[in-house]
CSV table of C-alpha atoms and ligand atoms in Angstrom, one decimal:
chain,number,residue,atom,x,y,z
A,1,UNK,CA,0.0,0.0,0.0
A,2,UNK,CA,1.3,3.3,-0.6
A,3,UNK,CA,0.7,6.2,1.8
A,4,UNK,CA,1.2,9.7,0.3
A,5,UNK,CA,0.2,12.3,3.8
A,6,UNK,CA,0.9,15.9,4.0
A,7,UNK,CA,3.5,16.2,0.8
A,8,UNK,CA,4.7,19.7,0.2
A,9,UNK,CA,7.4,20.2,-2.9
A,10,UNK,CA,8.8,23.6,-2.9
A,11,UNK,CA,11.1,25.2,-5.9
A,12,UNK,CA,13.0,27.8,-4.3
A,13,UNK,CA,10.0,29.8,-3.1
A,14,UNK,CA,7.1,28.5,-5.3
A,15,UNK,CA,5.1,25.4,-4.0
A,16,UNK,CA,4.6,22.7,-6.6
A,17,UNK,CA,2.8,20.5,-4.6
A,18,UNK,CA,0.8,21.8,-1.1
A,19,UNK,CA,0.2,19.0,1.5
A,20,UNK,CA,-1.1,16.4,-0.5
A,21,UNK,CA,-2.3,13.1,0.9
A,22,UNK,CA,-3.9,10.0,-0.7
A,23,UNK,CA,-3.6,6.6,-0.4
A,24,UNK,CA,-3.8,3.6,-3.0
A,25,UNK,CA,-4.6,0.3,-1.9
A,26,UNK,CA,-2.5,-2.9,-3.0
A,27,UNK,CA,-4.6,-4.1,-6.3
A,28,UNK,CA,-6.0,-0.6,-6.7
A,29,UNK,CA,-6.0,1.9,-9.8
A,30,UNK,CA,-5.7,5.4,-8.5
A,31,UNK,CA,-5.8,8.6,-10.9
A,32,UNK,CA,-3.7,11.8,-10.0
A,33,UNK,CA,-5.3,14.1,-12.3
A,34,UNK,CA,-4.1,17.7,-13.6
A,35,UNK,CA,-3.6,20.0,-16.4
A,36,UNK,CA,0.0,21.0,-17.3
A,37,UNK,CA,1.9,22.3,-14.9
A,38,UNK,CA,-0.3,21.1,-12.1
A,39,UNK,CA,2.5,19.1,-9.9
A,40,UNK,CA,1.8,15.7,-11.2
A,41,UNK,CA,5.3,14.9,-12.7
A,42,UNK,CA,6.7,16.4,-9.2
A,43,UNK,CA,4.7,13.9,-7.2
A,44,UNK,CA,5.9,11.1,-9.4
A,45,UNK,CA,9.6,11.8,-8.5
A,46,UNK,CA,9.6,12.0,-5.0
A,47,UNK,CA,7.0,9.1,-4.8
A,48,UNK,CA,10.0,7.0,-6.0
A,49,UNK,CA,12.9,9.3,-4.6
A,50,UNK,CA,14.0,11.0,-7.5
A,51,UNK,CA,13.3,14.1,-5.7
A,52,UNK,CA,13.4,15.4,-2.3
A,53,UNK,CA,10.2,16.3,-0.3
A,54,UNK,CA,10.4,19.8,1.4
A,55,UNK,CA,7.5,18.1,4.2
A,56,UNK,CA,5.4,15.4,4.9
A,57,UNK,CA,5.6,11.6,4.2
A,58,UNK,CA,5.8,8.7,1.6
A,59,UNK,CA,5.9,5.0,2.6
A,60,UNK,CA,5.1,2.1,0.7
A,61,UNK,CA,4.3,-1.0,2.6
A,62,UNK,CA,4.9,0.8,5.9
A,63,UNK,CA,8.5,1.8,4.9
A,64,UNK,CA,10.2,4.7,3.3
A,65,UNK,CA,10.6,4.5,-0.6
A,66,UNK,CA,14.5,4.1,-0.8
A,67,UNK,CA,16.9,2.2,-2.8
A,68,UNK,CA,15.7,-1.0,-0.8
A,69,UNK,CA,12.4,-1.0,-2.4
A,70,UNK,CA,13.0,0.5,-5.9
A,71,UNK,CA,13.3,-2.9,-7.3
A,72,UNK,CA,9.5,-3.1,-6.5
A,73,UNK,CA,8.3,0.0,-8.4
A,74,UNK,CA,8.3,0.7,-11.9
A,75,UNK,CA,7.4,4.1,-13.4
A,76,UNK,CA,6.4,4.9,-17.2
A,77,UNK,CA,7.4,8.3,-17.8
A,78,UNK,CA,5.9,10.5,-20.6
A,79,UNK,CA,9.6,10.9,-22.1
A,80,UNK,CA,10.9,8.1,-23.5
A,81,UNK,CA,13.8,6.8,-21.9
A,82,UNK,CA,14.7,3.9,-23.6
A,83,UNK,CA,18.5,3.4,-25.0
A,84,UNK,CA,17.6,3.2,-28.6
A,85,UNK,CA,20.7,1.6,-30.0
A,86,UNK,CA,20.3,-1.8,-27.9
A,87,UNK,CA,18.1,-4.1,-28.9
A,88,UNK,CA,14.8,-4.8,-27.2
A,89,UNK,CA,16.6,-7.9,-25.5
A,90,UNK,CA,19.5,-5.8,-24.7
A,91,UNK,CA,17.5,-3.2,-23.2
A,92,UNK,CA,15.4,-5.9,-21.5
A,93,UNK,CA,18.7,-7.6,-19.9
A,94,UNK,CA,19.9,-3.9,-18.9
A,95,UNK,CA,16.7,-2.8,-17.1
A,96,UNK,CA,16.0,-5.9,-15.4
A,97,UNK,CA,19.6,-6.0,-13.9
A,98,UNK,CA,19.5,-2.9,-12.1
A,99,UNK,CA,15.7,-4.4,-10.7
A,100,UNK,CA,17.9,-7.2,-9.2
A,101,UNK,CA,16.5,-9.9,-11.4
A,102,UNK,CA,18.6,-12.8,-13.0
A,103,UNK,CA,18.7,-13.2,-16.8
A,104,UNK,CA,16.7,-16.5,-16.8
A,105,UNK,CA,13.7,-14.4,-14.9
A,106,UNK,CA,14.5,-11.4,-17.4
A,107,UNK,CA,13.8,-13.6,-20.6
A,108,UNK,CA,11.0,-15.4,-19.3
A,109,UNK,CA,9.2,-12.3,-18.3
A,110,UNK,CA,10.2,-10.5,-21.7
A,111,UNK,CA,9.0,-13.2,-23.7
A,112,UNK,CA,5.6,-13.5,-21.9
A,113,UNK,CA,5.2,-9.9,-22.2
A,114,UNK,CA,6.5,-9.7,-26.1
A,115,UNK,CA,4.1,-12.2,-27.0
A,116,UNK,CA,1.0,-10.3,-24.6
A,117,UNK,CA,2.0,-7.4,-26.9
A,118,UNK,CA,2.0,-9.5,-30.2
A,119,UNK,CA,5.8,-7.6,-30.9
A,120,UNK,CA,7.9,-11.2,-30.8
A,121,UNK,CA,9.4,-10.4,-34.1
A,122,UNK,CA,11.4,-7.4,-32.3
A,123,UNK,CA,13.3,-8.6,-29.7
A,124,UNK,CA,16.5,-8.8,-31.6
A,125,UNK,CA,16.0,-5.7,-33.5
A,126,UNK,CA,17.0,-2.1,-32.3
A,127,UNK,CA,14.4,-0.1,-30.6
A,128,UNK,CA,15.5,2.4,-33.0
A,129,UNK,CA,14.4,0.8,-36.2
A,130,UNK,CA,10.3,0.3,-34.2
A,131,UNK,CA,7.5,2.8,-34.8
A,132,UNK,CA,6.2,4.9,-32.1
A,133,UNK,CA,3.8,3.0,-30.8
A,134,UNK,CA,6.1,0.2,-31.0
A,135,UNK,CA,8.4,2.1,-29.1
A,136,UNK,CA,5.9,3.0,-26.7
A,137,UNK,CA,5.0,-1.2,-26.1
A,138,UNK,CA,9.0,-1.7,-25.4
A,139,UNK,CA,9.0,1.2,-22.9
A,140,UNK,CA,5.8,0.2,-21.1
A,141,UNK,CA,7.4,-3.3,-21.0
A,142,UNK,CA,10.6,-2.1,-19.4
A,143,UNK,CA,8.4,-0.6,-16.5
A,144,UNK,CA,6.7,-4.1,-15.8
A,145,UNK,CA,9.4,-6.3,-16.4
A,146,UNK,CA,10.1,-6.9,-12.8
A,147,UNK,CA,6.0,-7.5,-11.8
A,148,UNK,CA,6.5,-3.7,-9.8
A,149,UNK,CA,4.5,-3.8,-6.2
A,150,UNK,CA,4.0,-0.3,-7.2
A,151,UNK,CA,3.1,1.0,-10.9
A,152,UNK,CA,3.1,4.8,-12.2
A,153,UNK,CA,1.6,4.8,-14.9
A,154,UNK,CA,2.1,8.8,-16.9
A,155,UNK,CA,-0.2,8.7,-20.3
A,156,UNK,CA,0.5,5.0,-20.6
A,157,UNK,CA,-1.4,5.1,-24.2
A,158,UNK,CA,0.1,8.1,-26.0
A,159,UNK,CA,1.1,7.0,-29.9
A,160,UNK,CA,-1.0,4.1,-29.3
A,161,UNK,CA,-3.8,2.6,-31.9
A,162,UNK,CA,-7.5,1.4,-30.2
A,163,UNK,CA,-5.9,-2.3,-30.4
A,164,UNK,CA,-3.1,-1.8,-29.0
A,165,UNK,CA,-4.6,0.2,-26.3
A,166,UNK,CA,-6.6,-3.1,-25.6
A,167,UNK,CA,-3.4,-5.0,-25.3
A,168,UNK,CA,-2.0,-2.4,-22.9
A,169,UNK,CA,-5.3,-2.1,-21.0
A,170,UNK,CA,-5.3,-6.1,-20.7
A,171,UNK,CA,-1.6,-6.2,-18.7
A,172,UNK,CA,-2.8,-3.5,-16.5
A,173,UNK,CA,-5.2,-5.0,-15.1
A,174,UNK,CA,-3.5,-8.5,-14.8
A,175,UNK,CA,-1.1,-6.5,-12.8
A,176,UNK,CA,-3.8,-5.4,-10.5
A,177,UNK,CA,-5.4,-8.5,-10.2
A,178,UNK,CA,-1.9,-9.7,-9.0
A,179,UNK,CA,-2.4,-6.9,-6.3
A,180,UNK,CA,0.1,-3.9,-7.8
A,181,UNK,CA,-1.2,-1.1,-6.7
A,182,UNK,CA,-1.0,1.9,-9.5
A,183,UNK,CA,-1.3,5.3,-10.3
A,184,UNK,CA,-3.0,6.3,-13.2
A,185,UNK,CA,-2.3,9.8,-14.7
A,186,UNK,CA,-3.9,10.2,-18.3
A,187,UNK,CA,-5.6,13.4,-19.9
A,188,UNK,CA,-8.3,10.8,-21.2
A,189,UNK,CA,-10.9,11.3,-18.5
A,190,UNK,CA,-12.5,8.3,-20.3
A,191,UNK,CA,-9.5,5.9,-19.4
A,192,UNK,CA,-9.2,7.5,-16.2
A,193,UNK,CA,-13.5,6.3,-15.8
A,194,UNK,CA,-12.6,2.8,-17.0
A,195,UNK,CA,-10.1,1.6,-14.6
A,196,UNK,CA,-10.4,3.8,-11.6
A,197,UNK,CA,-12.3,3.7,-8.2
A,198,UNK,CA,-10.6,6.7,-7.0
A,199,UNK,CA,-8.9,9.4,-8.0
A,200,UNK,CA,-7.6,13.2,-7.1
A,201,UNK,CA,-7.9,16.3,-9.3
A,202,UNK,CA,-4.3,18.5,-8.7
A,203,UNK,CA,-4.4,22.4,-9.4
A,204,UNK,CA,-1.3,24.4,-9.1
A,205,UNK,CA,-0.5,21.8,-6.8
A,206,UNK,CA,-3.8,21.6,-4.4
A,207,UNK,CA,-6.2,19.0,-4.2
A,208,UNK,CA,-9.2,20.3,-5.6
A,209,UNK,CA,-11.3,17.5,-5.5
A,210,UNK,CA,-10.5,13.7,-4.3
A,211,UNK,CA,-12.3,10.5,-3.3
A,212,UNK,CA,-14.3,7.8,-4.7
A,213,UNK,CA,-15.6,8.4,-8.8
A,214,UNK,CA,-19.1,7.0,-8.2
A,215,UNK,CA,-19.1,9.7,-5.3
A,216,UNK,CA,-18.1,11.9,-6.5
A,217,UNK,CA,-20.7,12.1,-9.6
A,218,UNK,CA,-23.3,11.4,-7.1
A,219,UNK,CA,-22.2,14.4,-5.1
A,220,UNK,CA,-22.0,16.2,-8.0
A,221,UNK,CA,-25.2,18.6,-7.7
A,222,UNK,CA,-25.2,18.9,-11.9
A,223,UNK,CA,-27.0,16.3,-13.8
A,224,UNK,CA,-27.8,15.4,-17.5
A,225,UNK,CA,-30.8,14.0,-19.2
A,226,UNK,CA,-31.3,12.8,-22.5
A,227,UNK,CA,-34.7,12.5,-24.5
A,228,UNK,CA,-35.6,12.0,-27.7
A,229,UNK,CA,-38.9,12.8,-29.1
A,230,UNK,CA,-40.8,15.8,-30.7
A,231,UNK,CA,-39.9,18.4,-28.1
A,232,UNK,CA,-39.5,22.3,-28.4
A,233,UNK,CA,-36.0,23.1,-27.1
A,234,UNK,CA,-37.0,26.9,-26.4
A,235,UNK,CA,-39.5,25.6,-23.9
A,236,UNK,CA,-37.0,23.1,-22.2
A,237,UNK,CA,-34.7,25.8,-22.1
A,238,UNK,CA,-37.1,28.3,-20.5
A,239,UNK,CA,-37.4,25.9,-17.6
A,240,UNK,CA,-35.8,27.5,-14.4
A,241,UNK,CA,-32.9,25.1,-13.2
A,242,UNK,CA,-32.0,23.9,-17.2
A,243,UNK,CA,-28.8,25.5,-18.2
A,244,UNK,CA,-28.6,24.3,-21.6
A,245,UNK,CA,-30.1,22.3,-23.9
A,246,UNK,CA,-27.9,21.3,-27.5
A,247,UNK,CA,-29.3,18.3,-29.7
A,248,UNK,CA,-27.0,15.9,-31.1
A,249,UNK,CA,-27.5,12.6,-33.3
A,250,UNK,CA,-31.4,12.5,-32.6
A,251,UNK,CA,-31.1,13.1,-28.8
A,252,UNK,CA,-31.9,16.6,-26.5
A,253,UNK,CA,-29.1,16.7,-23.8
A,254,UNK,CA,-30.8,19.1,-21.0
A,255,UNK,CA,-28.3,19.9,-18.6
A,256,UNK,CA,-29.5,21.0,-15.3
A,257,UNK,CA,-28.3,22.5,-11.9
A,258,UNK,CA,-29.9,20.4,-9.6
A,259,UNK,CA,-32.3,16.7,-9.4
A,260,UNK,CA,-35.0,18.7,-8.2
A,261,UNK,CA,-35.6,19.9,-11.5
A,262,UNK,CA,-36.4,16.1,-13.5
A,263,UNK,CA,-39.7,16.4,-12.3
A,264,UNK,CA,-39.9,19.9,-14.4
A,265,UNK,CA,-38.7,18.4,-17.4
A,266,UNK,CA,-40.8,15.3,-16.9
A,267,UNK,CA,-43.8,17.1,-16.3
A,268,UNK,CA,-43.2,19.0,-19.6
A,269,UNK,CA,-41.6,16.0,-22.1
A,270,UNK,CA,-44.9,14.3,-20.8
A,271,UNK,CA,-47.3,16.8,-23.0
A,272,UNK,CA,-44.8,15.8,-26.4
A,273,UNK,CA,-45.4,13.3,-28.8
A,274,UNK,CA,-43.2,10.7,-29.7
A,275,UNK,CA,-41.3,10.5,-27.0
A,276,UNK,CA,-39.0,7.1,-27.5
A,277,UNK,CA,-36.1,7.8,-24.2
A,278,UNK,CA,-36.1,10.0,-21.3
A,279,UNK,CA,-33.0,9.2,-19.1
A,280,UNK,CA,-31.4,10.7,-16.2
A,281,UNK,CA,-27.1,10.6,-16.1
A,282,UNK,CA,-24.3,11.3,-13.6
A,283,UNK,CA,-22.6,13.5,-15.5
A,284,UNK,CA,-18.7,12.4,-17.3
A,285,UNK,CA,-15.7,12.6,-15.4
A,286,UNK,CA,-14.9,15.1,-18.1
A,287,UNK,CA,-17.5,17.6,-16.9
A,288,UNK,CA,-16.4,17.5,-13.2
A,289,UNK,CA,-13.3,18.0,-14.3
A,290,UNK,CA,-13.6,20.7,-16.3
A,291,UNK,CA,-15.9,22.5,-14.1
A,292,UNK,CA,-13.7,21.6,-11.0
A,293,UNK,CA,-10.7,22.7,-12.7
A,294,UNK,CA,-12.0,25.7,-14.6
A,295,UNK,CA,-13.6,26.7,-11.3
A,296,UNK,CA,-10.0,27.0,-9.8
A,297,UNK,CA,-8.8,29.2,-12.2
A,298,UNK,CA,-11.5,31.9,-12.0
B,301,ATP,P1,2.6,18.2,-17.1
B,301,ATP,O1,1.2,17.6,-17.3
B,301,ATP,O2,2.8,19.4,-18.1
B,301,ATP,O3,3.7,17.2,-17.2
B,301,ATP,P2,2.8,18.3,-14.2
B,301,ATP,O4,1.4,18.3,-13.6
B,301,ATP,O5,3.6,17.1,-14.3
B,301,ATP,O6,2.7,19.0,-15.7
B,301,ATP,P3,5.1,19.5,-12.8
B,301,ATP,O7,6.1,19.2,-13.9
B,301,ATP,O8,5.1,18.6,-11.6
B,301,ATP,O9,3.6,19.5,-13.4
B,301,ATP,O10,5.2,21.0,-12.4
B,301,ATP,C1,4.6,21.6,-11.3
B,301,ATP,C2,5.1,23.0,-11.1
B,301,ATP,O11,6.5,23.0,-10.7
B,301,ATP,C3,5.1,23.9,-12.4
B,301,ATP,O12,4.7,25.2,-12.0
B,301,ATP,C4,6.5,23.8,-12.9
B,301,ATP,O13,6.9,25.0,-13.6
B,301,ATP,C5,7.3,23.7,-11.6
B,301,ATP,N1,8.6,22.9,-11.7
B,301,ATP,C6,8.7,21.7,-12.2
B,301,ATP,N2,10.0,21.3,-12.2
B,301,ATP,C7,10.7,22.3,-11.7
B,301,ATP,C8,12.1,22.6,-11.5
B,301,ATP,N3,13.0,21.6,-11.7
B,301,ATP,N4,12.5,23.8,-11.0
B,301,ATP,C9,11.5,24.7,-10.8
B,301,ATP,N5,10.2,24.6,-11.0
B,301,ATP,C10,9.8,23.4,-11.4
C-alpha cells in the first residue's frame, strides 16, 4: 500500500505541490489528475525518490521509498527513456539487472510480455528501427518487467492505436489483479472512468477535489438527461434550473443544476409526442473536471 500524507514540494519559493495526501490500496488503480503544470510529474519523482520532499511523508508498505524498495516499483514516464541503440533484449537484460533480477527471470518475463503485446518479431531488433507506438510497447514493458509492487503509470497510451490500447489495457489489469497497486495519470478522462475507483484532481498543486468516482458524480449537484422525441428546445430551455439544452444525433441533452428539476422536465416532455427515451445521467468525469478545474482558475 502506498501512503502519500501531508507532501509539500517547494522550488525555491514556489510550492509545486501543497500538503497532499492519498492513499492507494494494493490491487488498486488510482488517478492523479491535472492540467499541465499542475505538480503531477513532481509527485511522481519524490514518490520514487527522485526528488526530495520539502515536508510530509511517503511510505510504501509501511516503509520509506528508498533504494531498498526500488526494485518493487516501476514508473512509465511520458519521455521516452529507452536506449535506442540496444536491442529490445539488450535493453530488456539492462533494465532488469538494475531491478535485481537474474537473466533467466528477465527472458521469461520478456518473452511473456513480447508475445502479450503481439511484438515477438522485435526482440532482436533495435528499438531504434520500431514505430512509435512500437516504441511505446518496449517502454511500457521495461516498466513491468520486474512485476512492480508499485506501478506509475504517466499517459500510458500516448502513440498508441485502439488495439493496442486493448493489449496495454489487458496487462494493467493483470497487474492489479496480482495486487500492484497503481497510479494512473492520463488526460483521457474516459480511461481515467474505466479503470479507476478513486482518483484526485491537482491544481497548481492543491487538491481540488478527491475520493471515490461513483461519489463523486453522485455528489456532484449537476446532472444530465437525455430524450428523444418531438420536443421544443426553447420551452426546455425556458425551464428554471435547465442550463442548456444542445441536440446531437437525434437526442436533446438538458443539462440541469440540480435533481429537483427532472420532475420539471418530466412534467413538460410528458405533454410531447413521440417521445421514445427520457433518461437521467451522472454527469462524465470530463464535466467535473472541467468544471472543478475551470472553477479554480477563475
Ligand atoms: P505536465 O502535465 O505538463 O507534465 P505536471 O502536472 O507534471 O505537468 P510538474 O512538472 O510537476 O507538473 O510541475 C509543477 C510546477 O512545478 C510547475 O509550475 C513547474 O513549472 C514547476 N517545476 C517543475 N519542475 C521544476 C524545477 N525543476 N524547477 C523549478 N520549478 C519546477
Amino acid at each position: 500500500m502506498l501512503k502519500v500524507e501531508n507532501v509539500t514540494k517547494y522550488y525555491g519559493d514556489n510550492p509545486a505541490v501543497k500538503n497532499l495526501s492519498f492513499t492507494v490500496n494494493d490491487g488498486e488503480i488510482f488517478g492523479l489528475l491535472g492540467v499541465n503544470g499542475a505538480g503531477k510529474t513532481t509527485t511522481f519523482r519524490m514518490i520514487i525518490g527522485l526528488l526530495d520532499k520539502s515536508d510530509g511523508t511517503i511510505t510504501f508498505d509501511g516503509s520509506p521509498v528508498d533504494y531498498k524498495v526500488t526494485d518493487k516499483i516501476g514508473f512509465l514516464t511520458e519521455e521516452r527513456s529507452l536506449l535506442t541503440k540496444l536491442t529490445v533484449y539488450d535493453q530488456a537484460l539492462f533494465y532488469g539487472g538494475l531491478k535485481g533480477m537474474d537473466k533467466s527471470e528477465i527472458i521469461e518475463r520478456l518473452d511473456y510480455l513480447l508475445e502479450k503485446l503481439e511484438i515477438q518479431e522485435y526482440k532482436n531488433r533495435k528499438i531504434k528501427e520500431l514505430s512509435k507506438g512500437n516504441q511505446q510497447k518496449v517502454q511500457f514493458i521495461m516498466s513491468i518487467i520486474n512485476k512492480p509492487k508499485l506501478l506509475i503509470l504517466d499517459e500510458p497510451f500516448s502513440g498508441l492505436d485502439p488495439i493496442n490500447i486493448e493489449l496495454f489495457k489487458k496487462l494493467i489489469l493483470e497487474l492489479k489483479s496480482e495486487g500492484t497497486s497503481i497510479i494512473f495519470s492520463s488526460h483521457r478522462m474516459d480511461h481515467v472512468e474505466y479503470f479507476c475507483e478513486s482518483l484526485l484532481i491537482l491544481v497548481k498543486g492543491k487538491t481540488v477535489l478527491s475520493g471515490n468516482l461513483k461519489q463523486i458524480k453522485e455528489d456532484f449537484r449537476k446532472k444530465n438527461i437525455i430524450i428523444e422525441g418531438d420536443i421544443e428546445k426553447e420551452k426546455l430551455e425556458k425551464i428554471k434550473g435547465v442550463l442548456g439544452v444542445s441536440f446531437n444525433k437525434g437526442e436533446y441533452l438538458v443539462k440541469i443544476n440540480d435533481m429537483s428539476i427532472v420532475d420539471k422536465v418530466f412534467k413538460y416532455v410528458s405533454t410531447c409526442k413521440n417521445i421514445t427515451k427520457f433518461v437521467v445521467e451522472e454527469p462524465s468525469l470530463n464535466e467535473i473536471f472541467i468544471e472543478k478545474v475551470g472553477g479554480s482558475y477563475e
